[in-house]
PDB file of C-alpha atoms in Angstrom:
ATOM      1  CA  UNK A  89      32.344 -12.369  50.618  1.00  0.00           C
ATOM      2  CA  UNK A  90      34.152 -12.292  47.315  1.00  0.00           C
ATOM      3  CA  UNK A  91      32.176 -15.296  46.057  1.00  0.00           C
ATOM      4  CA  UNK A  92      28.898 -13.585  46.920  1.00  0.00           C
ATOM      5  CA  UNK A  93      29.883 -10.498  44.919  1.00  0.00           C
ATOM      6  CA  UNK A  94      30.760 -12.606  41.873  1.00  0.00           C
ATOM      7  CA  UNK A  95      27.429 -14.401  42.115  1.00  0.00           C
ATOM      8  CA  UNK A  96      25.595 -11.064  42.234  1.00  0.00           C
ATOM      9  CA  UNK A  97      27.462  -9.774  39.181  1.00  0.00           C
ATOM     10  CA  UNK A  98      26.772 -13.041  37.403  1.00  0.00           C
ATOM     11  CA  UNK A  99      23.040 -12.739  38.159  1.00  0.00           C
ATOM     12  CA  UNK A 100      22.993  -9.130  36.967  1.00  0.00           C
ATOM     13  CA  UNK A 101      24.733 -10.117  33.724  1.00  0.00           C
ATOM     14  CA  UNK A 102      22.308 -12.988  33.275  1.00  0.00           C
ATOM     15  CA  UNK A 103      19.337 -10.687  33.895  1.00  0.00           C
ATOM     16  CA  UNK A 104      20.765  -8.132  31.473  1.00  0.00           C
ATOM     17  CA  UNK A 105      21.249 -10.784  28.777  1.00  0.00           C
ATOM     18  CA  UNK A 106      17.723 -12.076  29.340  1.00  0.00           C
ATOM     19  CA  UNK A 107      16.271  -8.550  29.088  1.00  0.00           C
ATOM     20  CA  UNK A 108      18.257  -7.925  25.928  1.00  0.00           C
ATOM     21  CA  UNK A 109      17.037 -11.218  24.466  1.00  0.00           C
ATOM     22  CA  UNK A 110      13.425 -10.400  25.407  1.00  0.00           C
ATOM     23  CA  UNK A 111      13.729  -6.964  23.776  1.00  0.00           C
ATOM     24  CA  UNK A 112      15.167  -8.558  20.649  1.00  0.00           C
ATOM     25  CA  UNK A 113      12.339 -11.142  20.569  1.00  0.00           C
ATOM     26  CA  UNK A 114       9.786  -8.348  21.026  1.00  0.00           C
ATOM     27  CA  UNK A 115      11.278  -6.336  18.159  1.00  0.00           C
ATOM     28  CA  UNK A 116      11.331  -9.438  15.956  1.00  0.00           C
ATOM     29  CA  UNK A 117       7.677 -10.091  16.802  1.00  0.00           C
ATOM     30  CA  UNK A 118       6.721  -6.519  15.899  1.00  0.00           C
ATOM     31  CA  UNK A 119       8.701  -6.681  12.640  1.00  0.00           C
ATOM     32  CA  UNK A 120       7.062  -9.982  11.698  1.00  0.00           C
ATOM     33  CA  UNK A 121       3.617  -8.566  12.458  1.00  0.00           C
ATOM     34  CA  UNK A 122       4.372  -5.530  10.272  1.00  0.00           C
ATOM     35  CA  UNK A 123       5.460  -7.843   7.453  1.00  0.00           C
ATOM     36  CA  UNK A 124       2.371 -10.039   7.862  1.00  0.00           C
ATOM     37  CA  UNK A 125       0.081  -6.992   7.822  1.00  0.00           C
ATOM     38  CA  UNK A 126       1.804  -5.612   4.721  1.00  0.00           C
ATOM     39  CA  UNK A 127       1.359  -8.959   2.954  1.00  0.00           C
ATOM     40  CA  UNK A 128      -2.321  -9.106   3.911  1.00  0.00           C
ATOM     41  CA  UNK A 129      -2.663  -5.519   2.690  1.00  0.00           C
ATOM     42  CA  UNK A 130      -1.198  -6.537  -0.673  1.00  0.00           C
ATOM     43  CA  UNK A 131      -3.749  -9.356  -0.925  1.00  0.00           C
ATOM     44  CA  UNK A 132      -6.560  -6.905  -0.148  1.00  0.00           C
ATOM     45  CA  UNK A 133      -5.264  -4.535  -2.799  1.00  0.00           C
ATOM     46  CA  UNK A 134      -5.081  -7.395  -5.293  1.00  0.00           C
ATOM     47  CA  UNK A 135      -8.772  -8.105  -4.697  1.00  0.00           C
ATOM     48  CA  UNK A 136      -9.555  -4.414  -5.244  1.00  0.00           C
ATOM     49  CA  UNK A 137      -7.539  -4.222  -8.461  1.00  0.00           C
ATOM     50  CA  UNK A 138      -8.922  -7.458  -9.837  1.00  0.00           C
ATOM     51  CA  UNK A 139     -12.480  -6.577  -8.835  1.00  0.00           C
ATOM     52  CA  UNK A 140     -12.315  -3.156 -10.459  1.00  0.00           C
ATOM     53  CA  UNK A 141     -10.784  -4.687 -13.598  1.00  0.00           C
ATOM     54  CA  UNK A 142     -13.805  -6.994 -13.753  1.00  0.00           C
ATOM     55  CA  UNK A 143     -15.945  -3.828 -13.774  1.00  0.00           C
ATOM     56  CA  UNK A 144     -14.186  -2.851 -16.988  1.00  0.00           C
ATOM     57  CA  UNK A 145     -15.219  -6.190 -18.488  1.00  0.00           C
ATOM     58  CA  UNK A 146     -18.798  -5.575 -17.302  1.00  0.00           C
ATOM     59  CA  UNK A 147     -18.777  -2.118 -18.898  1.00  0.00           C
ATOM     60  CA  UNK A 148     -17.503  -3.589 -22.169  1.00  0.00           C
ATOM     61  CA  UNK A 149     -20.312  -6.137 -22.051  1.00  0.00           C
ATOM     62  CA  UNK A 150     -22.778  -3.265 -21.475  1.00  0.00           C
ATOM     63  CA  UNK A 151     -21.461  -1.632 -24.638  1.00  0.00           C
ATOM     64  CA  UNK A 152     -21.847  -4.879 -26.567  1.00  0.00           C
ATOM     65  CA  UNK A 153     -25.424  -5.220 -25.325  1.00  0.00           C
ATOM     66  CA  UNK A 154     -26.211  -1.632 -26.316  1.00  0.00           C
ATOM     67  CA  UNK A 155     -24.974  -2.520 -29.814  1.00  0.00           C
ATOM     68  CA  UNK A 156     -26.916  -5.825 -29.765  1.00  0.00           C
ATOM     69  CA  UNK A 157     -23.611  -7.646 -30.201  1.00  0.00           C
ATOM     70  CA  UNK A 158     -23.196  -9.396 -26.829  1.00  0.00           C
ATOM     71  CA  UNK A 159     -22.721 -12.982 -27.982  1.00  0.00           C
ATOM     72  CA  UNK A 160     -20.492 -13.851 -25.059  1.00  0.00           C
ATOM     73  CA  UNK A 161     -23.132 -15.551 -22.936  1.00  0.00           C
ATOM     74  CA  UNK A 162     -22.226 -13.292 -20.029  1.00  0.00           C
ATOM     75  CA  UNK A 163     -24.659 -10.871 -18.442  1.00  0.00           C
ATOM     76  CA  UNK A 164     -22.994  -7.493 -17.786  1.00  0.00           C
ATOM     77  CA  UNK A 165     -24.681  -7.098 -14.403  1.00  0.00           C
ATOM     78  CA  UNK A 166     -23.619 -10.575 -13.294  1.00  0.00           C
ATOM     79  CA  UNK A 167     -20.037  -9.780 -14.226  1.00  0.00           C
ATOM     80  CA  UNK A 168     -20.272  -6.467 -12.361  1.00  0.00           C
ATOM     81  CA  UNK A 169     -21.682  -8.293  -9.314  1.00  0.00           C
ATOM     82  CA  UNK A 170     -18.702 -10.636  -9.343  1.00  0.00           C
ATOM     83  CA  UNK A 171     -16.348  -7.663  -9.555  1.00  0.00           C
ATOM     84  CA  UNK A 172     -18.146  -5.957  -6.694  1.00  0.00           C
ATOM     85  CA  UNK A 173     -17.858  -9.073  -4.530  1.00  0.00           C
ATOM     86  CA  UNK A 174     -14.102  -9.090  -5.126  1.00  0.00           C
ATOM     87  CA  UNK A 175     -13.885  -5.391  -4.254  1.00  0.00           C
ATOM     88  CA  UNK A 176     -15.849  -6.004  -1.054  1.00  0.00           C
ATOM     89  CA  UNK A 177     -13.457  -8.806  -0.118  1.00  0.00           C
ATOM     90  CA  UNK A 178     -10.546  -6.438  -0.686  1.00  0.00           C
ATOM     91  CA  UNK A 179     -12.036  -3.758   1.533  1.00  0.00           C
ATOM     92  CA  UNK A 180     -12.762  -6.293   4.263  1.00  0.00           C
ATOM     93  CA  UNK A 181      -9.119  -7.361   4.217  1.00  0.00           C
ATOM     94  CA  UNK A 182      -7.945  -3.737   4.280  1.00  0.00           C
ATOM     95  CA  UNK A 183     -10.250  -3.029   7.230  1.00  0.00           C
ATOM     96  CA  UNK A 184      -8.768  -6.006   9.088  1.00  0.00           C
ATOM     97  CA  UNK A 185      -5.243  -4.731   8.389  1.00  0.00           C
ATOM     98  CA  UNK A 186      -6.100  -1.196   9.493  1.00  0.00           C
ATOM     99  CA  UNK A 187      -7.761  -2.458  12.691  1.00  0.00           C
ATOM    100  CA  UNK A 188      -4.771  -4.621  13.530  1.00  0.00           C
ATOM    101  CA  UNK A 189      -2.470  -1.656  12.948  1.00  0.00           C
ATOM    102  CA  UNK A 190      -4.475   0.398  15.438  1.00  0.00           C
ATOM    103  CA  UNK A 191      -4.180  -2.415  17.984  1.00  0.00           C
ATOM    104  CA  UNK A 192      -0.464  -2.841  17.285  1.00  0.00           C
ATOM    105  CA  UNK A 193       0.265   0.882  17.714  1.00  0.00           C
ATOM    106  CA  UNK A 194      -1.809   1.014  20.919  1.00  0.00           C
ATOM    107  CA  UNK A 195       0.097  -2.006  22.231  1.00  0.00           C
ATOM    108  CA  UNK A 196       3.441  -0.394  21.393  1.00  0.00           C
ATOM    109  CA  UNK A 197       2.348   2.794  23.173  1.00  0.00           C
ATOM    110  CA  UNK A 198       1.531   0.734  26.237  1.00  0.00           C
ATOM    111  CA  UNK A 199       4.635  -1.455  26.480  1.00  0.00           C
ATOM    112  CA  UNK A 200       7.357   0.763  24.983  1.00  0.00           C
ATOM    113  CA  UNK A 201       8.403   4.368  25.223  1.00  0.00           C
ATOM    114  CA  UNK A 202       6.979   5.017  21.765  1.00  0.00           C
ATOM    115  CA  UNK A 203       4.049   7.394  21.497  1.00  0.00           C
ATOM    116  CA  UNK A 204       2.030   6.874  18.325  1.00  0.00           C
ATOM    117  CA  UNK A 205      -0.867   9.217  17.660  1.00  0.00           C
ATOM    118  CA  UNK A 206      -3.677   6.709  17.133  1.00  0.00           C
ATOM    119  CA  UNK A 207      -6.002   9.288  15.512  1.00  0.00           C
ATOM    120  CA  UNK A 208      -4.824   8.793  11.925  1.00  0.00           C
ATOM    121  CA  UNK A 209      -4.744   5.005  12.337  1.00  0.00           C
ATOM    122  CA  UNK A 210      -8.304   5.016  13.715  1.00  0.00           C
ATOM    123  CA  UNK A 211      -9.379   7.273  10.857  1.00  0.00           C
ATOM    124  CA  UNK A 212      -8.003   4.839   8.276  1.00  0.00           C
ATOM    125  CA  UNK A 213      -9.731   1.907   9.978  1.00  0.00           C
ATOM    126  CA  UNK A 214     -13.011   3.841  10.119  1.00  0.00           C
ATOM    127  CA  UNK A 215     -12.731   4.791   6.443  1.00  0.00           C
ATOM    128  CA  UNK A 216     -12.205   1.146   5.463  1.00  0.00           C
ATOM    129  CA  UNK A 217     -15.136   0.127   7.664  1.00  0.00           C
ATOM    130  CA  UNK A 218     -17.346   2.648   5.866  1.00  0.00           C
ATOM    131  CA  UNK A 219     -16.072   1.302   2.548  1.00  0.00           C
ATOM    132  CA  UNK A 220     -17.074  -2.192   3.652  1.00  0.00           C
ATOM    133  CA  UNK A 221     -20.588  -0.935   4.460  1.00  0.00           C
ATOM    134  CA  UNK A 222     -20.894   0.994   1.179  1.00  0.00           C
ATOM    135  CA  UNK A 223     -19.610  -1.930  -0.860  1.00  0.00           C
ATOM    136  CA  UNK A 224     -21.931  -4.334   0.966  1.00  0.00           C
ATOM    137  CA  UNK A 225     -24.839  -2.165  -0.133  1.00  0.00           C
ATOM    138  CA  UNK A 226     -23.537  -2.195  -3.711  1.00  0.00           C
ATOM    139  CA  UNK A 227     -23.251  -5.989  -3.648  1.00  0.00           C
ATOM    140  CA  UNK A 228     -26.878  -6.180  -2.471  1.00  0.00           C
ATOM    141  CA  UNK A 229     -27.989  -3.776  -5.200  1.00  0.00           C
ATOM    142  CA  UNK A 230     -26.090  -5.631  -7.942  1.00  0.00           C
ATOM    143  CA  UNK A 231     -27.521  -8.940  -6.690  1.00  0.00           C
ATOM    144  CA  UNK A 232     -31.061  -7.532  -6.846  1.00  0.00           C
ATOM    145  CA  UNK A 233     -30.437  -6.190 -10.352  1.00  0.00           C
ATOM    146  CA  UNK A 234     -29.073  -9.566 -11.437  1.00  0.00           C
ATOM    147  CA  UNK A 235     -32.220 -11.293 -10.142  1.00  0.00           C
ATOM    148  CA  UNK A 236     -34.439  -8.810 -12.002  1.00  0.00           C
ATOM    149  CA  UNK A 237     -32.531  -9.329 -15.236  1.00  0.00           C
ATOM    150  CA  UNK A 238     -32.542 -13.095 -14.932  1.00  0.00           C
ATOM    151  CA  UNK A 239     -36.295 -13.059 -14.224  1.00  0.00           C
ATOM    152  CA  UNK A 240     -36.878 -10.828 -17.276  1.00  0.00           C
ATOM    153  CA  UNK A 241     -34.876 -13.171 -19.502  1.00  0.00           C
ATOM    154  CA  UNK A 242     -36.955 -16.139 -18.366  1.00  0.00           C
ATOM    155  CA  UNK A 243     -40.216 -14.427 -19.359  1.00  0.00           C
TER     156      UNK A 243
END
């Protein structure tokens, strides 16, 4: 009888250790996902910053053209299109991050005792999605303008 009791305690200890290890692995997984999302967010922000800085270059080229001094060989609208494409890429990455954060918080609500309000996370994801749509339209518009300008230069 004594041996059976020791075996039961041993199994309970083993189960407890396994549960503790699983919880630790789960927390490590969540932490790593948070780190990965933050790194992807930084990349998205880099694209935004770089893209908008290219807009500054495009604006400077516009000024040079207005002064008939643009000897750079660059077309302001082509430079602005490139900047807009970078900005769009940034917003796409930020939308992906925001969407994954919604999924991560929903998952944590489901499998832990945590209770995240998903409303703000969904709102951020929706806002980035709308930014992707708006920036896609701008890319199309800049591309059409670039074609018009290139066609006018050929004539």
